[in-house]
């Protein structure tokens, strides 16, 4: 076996790498990490490949602190490799360091050549980050750039559509984008995307259609506070207040920090 080969030849980096890949495939992330580190600086294996694998392992563990440490080392050695800046942006975004995230992404995107999909992913995350910073103009602009490089970027089609619906702006465009998103993801239905479509329909006043769509999302998942909240709002508009309260309560049970949901429950339960 490969483990026996590693024991017999502990200084052979290729065996270490193969063993690490096996551990990674079996979700033995820490064991994989240990082996990947032993494969670094061998002079035989491409270290940028090993860095990418280490980053993936730390991302699976949700260990953004160690991920950032690896990314910074990788960038120091491979300063013109854009994917490392993208991973840096992802980790900083997870830590809610949005200004630093932008700094990394804006620098890294300038090193992308002849890779429209990667450029689209960069602009997508830049758009998300500007949204979190409440700079909607820059967010929208970068989502458009992302779709220019990859019109089939389902994440952008969903997010851009949803944020437009939240702001009640350009709802026709929002509907077009989320319909395209759903068409592209038809083979693997995503409840969040279906919820976005339901919410756009809600904002357009198409409540019966919105109910039909959000019930499709609820058949896939029953643990989303956002979907329960939206379902409650849709039912309320259809005159089903008692049912709406039930779903607002379900939403509040899953996310007690949402004060708007709490207010809806209180205000509509007063005279019962």
Short mmCIF file of C-alpha atoms in Angstrom, two decimals:
data_model
loop_
_atom_site.label_atom_id
_atom_site.label_comp_id
_atom_site.label_asym_id
_atom_site.label_seq_id
_atom_site.Cartn_x
_atom_site.Cartn_y
_atom_site.Cartn_z
CA UNK A 1 0.00 0.00 0.00
CA UNK A 2 1.02 3.64 -0.28
CA UNK A 3 1.34 3.85 3.53
CA UNK A 4 3.83 0.99 3.45
CA UNK A 5 5.75 2.77 0.69
CA UNK A 6 5.88 5.94 2.80
CA UNK A 7 7.21 3.96 5.76
CA UNK A 8 9.83 2.33 3.56
CA UNK A 9 10.77 5.62 1.82
CA UNK A 10 9.92 8.46 4.26
CA UNK A 11 12.00 11.00 2.33
CA UNK A 12 10.20 10.42 -0.98
CA UNK A 13 7.91 13.50 -1.49
CA UNK A 14 5.86 11.90 -4.27
CA UNK A 15 4.70 9.12 -1.95
CA UNK A 16 3.84 11.74 0.67
CA UNK A 17 1.79 13.64 -1.90
CA UNK A 18 -0.10 10.55 -3.05
CA UNK A 19 -0.89 9.64 0.55
CA UNK A 20 -2.04 13.19 1.26
CA UNK A 21 -4.39 13.10 -1.73
CA UNK A 22 -5.86 9.80 -0.47
CA UNK A 23 -6.41 11.25 3.01
CA UNK A 24 -8.01 14.33 1.48
CA UNK A 25 -10.39 12.22 -0.59
CA UNK A 26 -11.37 10.32 2.58
CA UNK A 27 -12.00 13.64 4.41
CA UNK A 28 -9.09 12.97 6.79
CA UNK A 29 -8.13 16.61 6.52
CA UNK A 30 -5.59 16.96 9.31
CA UNK A 31 -3.76 13.81 8.23
CA UNK A 32 -3.74 15.15 4.67
CA UNK A 33 -2.40 18.51 5.85
CA UNK A 34 0.49 16.83 7.68
CA UNK A 35 1.48 14.91 4.56
CA UNK A 36 1.14 17.92 2.25
CA UNK A 37 3.53 19.91 4.44
CA UNK A 38 6.06 17.08 4.16
CA UNK A 39 5.78 17.32 0.36
CA UNK A 40 6.55 21.06 0.29
CA UNK A 41 9.98 22.40 -0.73
CA UNK A 42 10.95 19.06 -2.25
CA UNK A 43 12.20 20.56 -5.50
CA UNK A 44 10.44 17.71 -7.27
CA UNK A 45 6.75 18.53 -6.76
CA UNK A 46 5.23 21.85 -7.78
CA UNK A 47 4.75 23.76 -4.55
CA UNK A 48 1.91 25.87 -5.97
CA UNK A 49 -0.08 22.62 -6.34
CA UNK A 50 0.64 21.71 -2.70
CA UNK A 51 -0.35 25.18 -1.51
CA UNK A 52 -3.67 24.85 -3.34
CA UNK A 53 -4.32 21.52 -1.65
CA UNK A 54 -3.45 22.93 1.80
CA UNK A 55 -5.80 25.83 1.20
CA UNK A 56 -8.60 23.42 0.26
CA UNK A 57 -8.01 21.38 3.43
CA UNK A 58 -8.11 24.41 5.71
CA UNK A 59 -11.24 25.68 3.91
CA UNK A 60 -12.93 22.32 4.55
CA UNK A 61 -12.03 22.69 8.24
CA UNK A 62 -13.27 26.32 8.24
CA UNK A 63 -9.85 27.25 9.61
CA UNK A 64 -9.42 30.68 8.04
CA UNK A 65 -6.52 31.64 10.33
CA UNK A 66 -4.26 28.85 9.06
CA UNK A 67 -5.63 29.28 5.56
CA UNK A 68 -4.52 32.91 5.51
CA UNK A 69 -1.07 31.96 6.80
CA UNK A 70 -0.66 29.47 3.93
CA UNK A 71 -2.01 31.96 1.39
CA UNK A 72 0.44 34.65 2.47
CA UNK A 73 3.33 32.21 2.15
CA UNK A 74 2.06 31.14 -1.27
CA UNK A 75 1.72 34.74 -2.46
CA UNK A 76 5.25 35.51 -1.26
CA UNK A 77 6.57 32.68 -3.43
CA UNK A 78 4.11 33.01 -6.33
CA UNK A 79 3.15 36.71 -6.37
CA UNK A 80 1.61 36.58 -9.86
CA UNK A 81 -0.75 33.64 -9.24
CA UNK A 82 -4.24 35.19 -9.02
CA UNK A 83 -5.97 32.20 -7.40
CA UNK A 84 -4.03 32.75 -4.17
CA UNK A 85 -5.39 36.29 -3.93
CA UNK A 86 -8.88 34.89 -4.51
CA UNK A 87 -8.48 32.44 -1.63
CA UNK A 88 -7.13 35.28 0.49
CA UNK A 89 -10.27 37.25 -0.34
CA UNK A 90 -12.52 34.30 0.54
CA UNK A 91 -10.84 33.86 3.93
CA UNK A 92 -10.95 37.57 4.75
CA UNK A 93 -14.60 37.70 3.71
CA UNK A 94 -15.35 34.81 6.07
CA UNK A 95 -13.65 36.82 8.83
CA UNK A 96 -15.76 39.86 7.83
CA UNK A 97 -12.63 41.83 7.00
CA UNK A 98 -14.31 43.35 3.97
CA UNK A 99 -11.90 46.22 3.26
CA UNK A 100 -8.92 43.86 3.37
CA UNK A 101 -10.84 41.39 1.22
CA UNK A 102 -11.36 44.05 -1.44
CA UNK A 103 -7.70 45.01 -1.33
CA UNK A 104 -6.63 41.42 -2.03
CA UNK A 105 -9.18 40.88 -4.81
CA UNK A 106 -8.51 44.15 -6.61
CA UNK A 107 -4.79 43.34 -6.64
CA UNK A 108 -5.20 39.72 -7.70
CA UNK A 109 -7.60 40.34 -10.59
CA UNK A 110 -4.90 42.29 -12.44
CA UNK A 111 -2.86 39.09 -12.73
CA UNK A 112 -5.59 37.16 -14.57
CA UNK A 113 -4.97 36.54 -18.25
CA UNK A 114 -7.10 34.47 -20.63
CA UNK A 115 -9.27 33.01 -17.86
CA UNK A 116 -12.79 34.44 -18.06
CA UNK A 117 -14.23 32.03 -15.48
CA UNK A 118 -11.70 33.04 -12.83
CA UNK A 119 -12.19 36.72 -13.66
CA UNK A 120 -15.94 36.23 -13.28
CA UNK A 121 -15.40 34.64 -9.86
CA UNK A 122 -13.23 37.57 -8.78
CA UNK A 123 -15.84 40.14 -9.83
CA UNK A 124 -18.54 38.04 -8.16
CA UNK A 125 -16.77 38.14 -4.80
CA UNK A 126 -15.95 41.82 -5.26
CA UNK A 127 -19.65 42.46 -5.87
CA UNK A 128 -20.58 40.50 -2.74
CA UNK A 129 -18.05 42.48 -0.71
CA UNK A 130 -19.28 45.85 -1.92
CA UNK A 131 -22.82 44.72 -1.06
CA UNK A 132 -21.73 43.96 2.51
CA UNK A 133 -20.16 47.43 2.64
CA UNK A 134 -23.53 48.82 1.46
CA UNK A 135 -21.99 50.27 -1.69
CA UNK A 136 -24.73 49.11 -4.05
CA UNK A 137 -23.50 51.07 -7.07
CA UNK A 138 -20.09 49.35 -7.01
CA UNK A 139 -21.70 46.03 -6.15
CA UNK A 140 -24.02 46.16 -9.17
CA UNK A 141 -21.17 47.28 -11.44
CA UNK A 142 -18.99 44.33 -10.46
CA UNK A 143 -21.84 41.85 -10.82
CA UNK A 144 -22.28 43.14 -14.38
CA UNK A 145 -18.54 42.68 -15.02
CA UNK A 146 -18.80 39.15 -13.65
CA UNK A 147 -21.67 38.25 -15.98
CA UNK A 148 -19.84 39.81 -18.91
CA UNK A 149 -17.02 37.29 -18.41
CA UNK A 150 -19.37 34.40 -17.59
CA UNK A 151 -23.07 34.91 -18.41
CA UNK A 152 -23.79 31.52 -16.77
CA UNK A 153 -22.42 32.38 -13.33
CA UNK A 154 -25.41 31.10 -11.34
CA UNK A 155 -24.16 32.55 -8.05
CA UNK A 156 -24.12 36.06 -9.50
CA UNK A 157 -27.43 35.59 -11.28
CA UNK A 158 -28.96 34.64 -7.93
CA UNK A 159 -27.25 37.21 -5.70
CA UNK A 160 -27.66 40.16 -8.07
CA UNK A 161 -31.32 39.28 -8.57
CA UNK A 162 -31.97 38.93 -4.85
CA UNK A 163 -30.27 42.19 -3.90
CA UNK A 164 -32.19 44.08 -6.57
CA UNK A 165 -35.43 42.62 -5.19
CA UNK A 166 -34.48 43.65 -1.67
CA UNK A 167 -34.03 47.21 -2.89
CA UNK A 168 -37.11 46.93 -5.14
CA UNK A 169 -35.07 48.11 -8.12
CA UNK A 170 -35.17 46.87 -11.72
CA UNK A 171 -37.43 43.95 -10.82
CA UNK A 172 -37.91 42.95 -14.45
CA UNK A 173 -34.16 42.44 -14.80
CA UNK A 174 -34.10 40.63 -11.46
CA UNK A 175 -36.78 38.23 -12.71
CA UNK A 176 -34.93 37.58 -15.98
CA UNK A 177 -31.71 36.77 -14.12
CA UNK A 178 -33.22 34.40 -11.58
CA UNK A 179 -35.22 32.57 -14.27
CA UNK A 180 -31.95 32.05 -16.16
CA UNK A 181 -30.28 30.93 -12.93
CA UNK A 182 -32.99 28.33 -12.35
CA UNK A 183 -32.77 27.10 -15.94
CA UNK A 184 -29.00 26.63 -15.57
CA UNK A 185 -29.34 24.80 -12.24
CA UNK A 186 -32.37 22.71 -13.22
CA UNK A 187 -30.47 19.45 -12.88
CA UNK A 188 -29.58 20.23 -9.27
CA UNK A 189 -32.31 22.43 -7.77
CA UNK A 190 -31.08 24.89 -5.17
CA UNK A 191 -33.67 26.01 -2.58
CA UNK A 192 -31.97 29.40 -2.16
CA UNK A 193 -32.29 30.12 -5.88
CA UNK A 194 -35.95 29.05 -5.88
CA UNK A 195 -36.53 31.27 -2.84
CA UNK A 196 -35.01 34.21 -4.71
CA UNK A 197 -37.45 33.64 -7.57
CA UNK A 198 -40.34 33.50 -5.11
CA UNK A 199 -39.15 36.73 -3.49
CA UNK A 200 -38.86 38.56 -6.82
CA UNK A 201 -42.40 37.42 -7.66
CA UNK A 202 -43.54 38.66 -4.23
CA UNK A 203 -42.01 42.07 -4.89
CA UNK A 204 -43.79 42.12 -8.26
CA UNK A 205 -47.10 41.44 -6.50
CA UNK A 206 -47.46 37.97 -8.04
CA UNK A 207 -48.30 36.34 -4.70
CA UNK A 208 -49.93 33.13 -5.92
CA UNK A 209 -46.97 32.34 -8.17
CA UNK A 210 -44.63 33.27 -5.34
CA UNK A 211 -46.40 30.78 -3.07
CA UNK A 212 -46.11 28.06 -5.69
CA UNK A 213 -42.36 28.63 -6.05
CA UNK A 214 -41.47 28.94 -2.38
CA UNK A 215 -43.33 25.72 -1.61
CA UNK A 216 -40.97 24.03 -4.08
CA UNK A 217 -38.05 25.35 -2.03
CA UNK A 218 -39.64 24.08 1.19
CA UNK A 219 -39.84 20.58 -0.28
CA UNK A 220 -36.04 20.64 -0.56
CA UNK A 221 -35.18 22.22 2.79
CA UNK A 222 -37.04 22.89 6.03
CA UNK A 223 -34.36 24.60 8.09
CA UNK A 224 -33.92 28.01 6.45
CA UNK A 225 -35.06 30.98 8.57
CA UNK A 226 -35.04 33.19 5.46
CA UNK A 227 -37.31 30.89 3.47
CA UNK A 228 -39.72 30.51 6.42
CA UNK A 229 -39.81 34.30 6.82
CA UNK A 230 -40.49 34.83 3.13
CA UNK A 231 -43.18 32.16 3.16
CA UNK A 232 -44.86 33.92 6.05
CA UNK A 233 -44.82 37.23 4.16
CA UNK A 234 -46.30 35.61 1.06
CA UNK A 235 -49.05 33.87 3.05
CA UNK A 236 -49.86 37.15 4.80
CA UNK A 237 -50.36 38.89 1.44
CA UNK A 238 -52.67 36.04 0.41
CA UNK A 239 -54.82 36.73 3.49
CA UNK A 240 -53.61 33.69 5.43
CA UNK A 241 -52.47 35.51 8.56
CA UNK A 242 -52.64 32.56 10.98
CA UNK A 243 -50.48 30.43 8.70
CA UNK A 244 -48.12 33.36 8.19
CA UNK A 245 -47.57 33.63 11.95
CA UNK A 246 -46.77 29.91 12.13
CA UNK A 247 -43.96 30.31 9.60
CA UNK A 248 -42.65 33.53 11.10
CA UNK A 249 -42.38 31.64 14.38
CA UNK A 250 -40.50 28.83 12.65
CA UNK A 251 -38.13 31.45 11.24
CA UNK A 252 -37.64 33.07 14.64
CA UNK A 253 -36.88 29.70 16.26
CA UNK A 254 -34.01 29.24 13.83
CA UNK A 255 -32.78 32.85 14.00
CA UNK A 256 -33.81 34.75 17.11
CA UNK A 257 -31.59 37.72 16.14
CA UNK A 258 -33.98 38.81 13.38
CA UNK A 259 -35.95 41.53 15.15
CA UNK A 260 -38.10 42.27 12.09
CA UNK A 261 -39.54 38.76 12.21
CA UNK A 262 -40.15 39.12 15.94
CA UNK A 263 -42.04 42.38 15.34
CA UNK A 264 -44.24 40.73 12.70
CA UNK A 265 -45.14 37.96 15.12
CA UNK A 266 -45.98 40.39 17.93
CA UNK A 267 -47.91 42.87 15.79
CA UNK A 268 -50.06 40.20 14.16
CA UNK A 269 -50.75 38.23 17.33
CA UNK A 270 -52.04 41.11 19.45
CA UNK A 271 -55.75 40.57 18.98
CA UNK A 272 -55.77 36.80 19.01
#
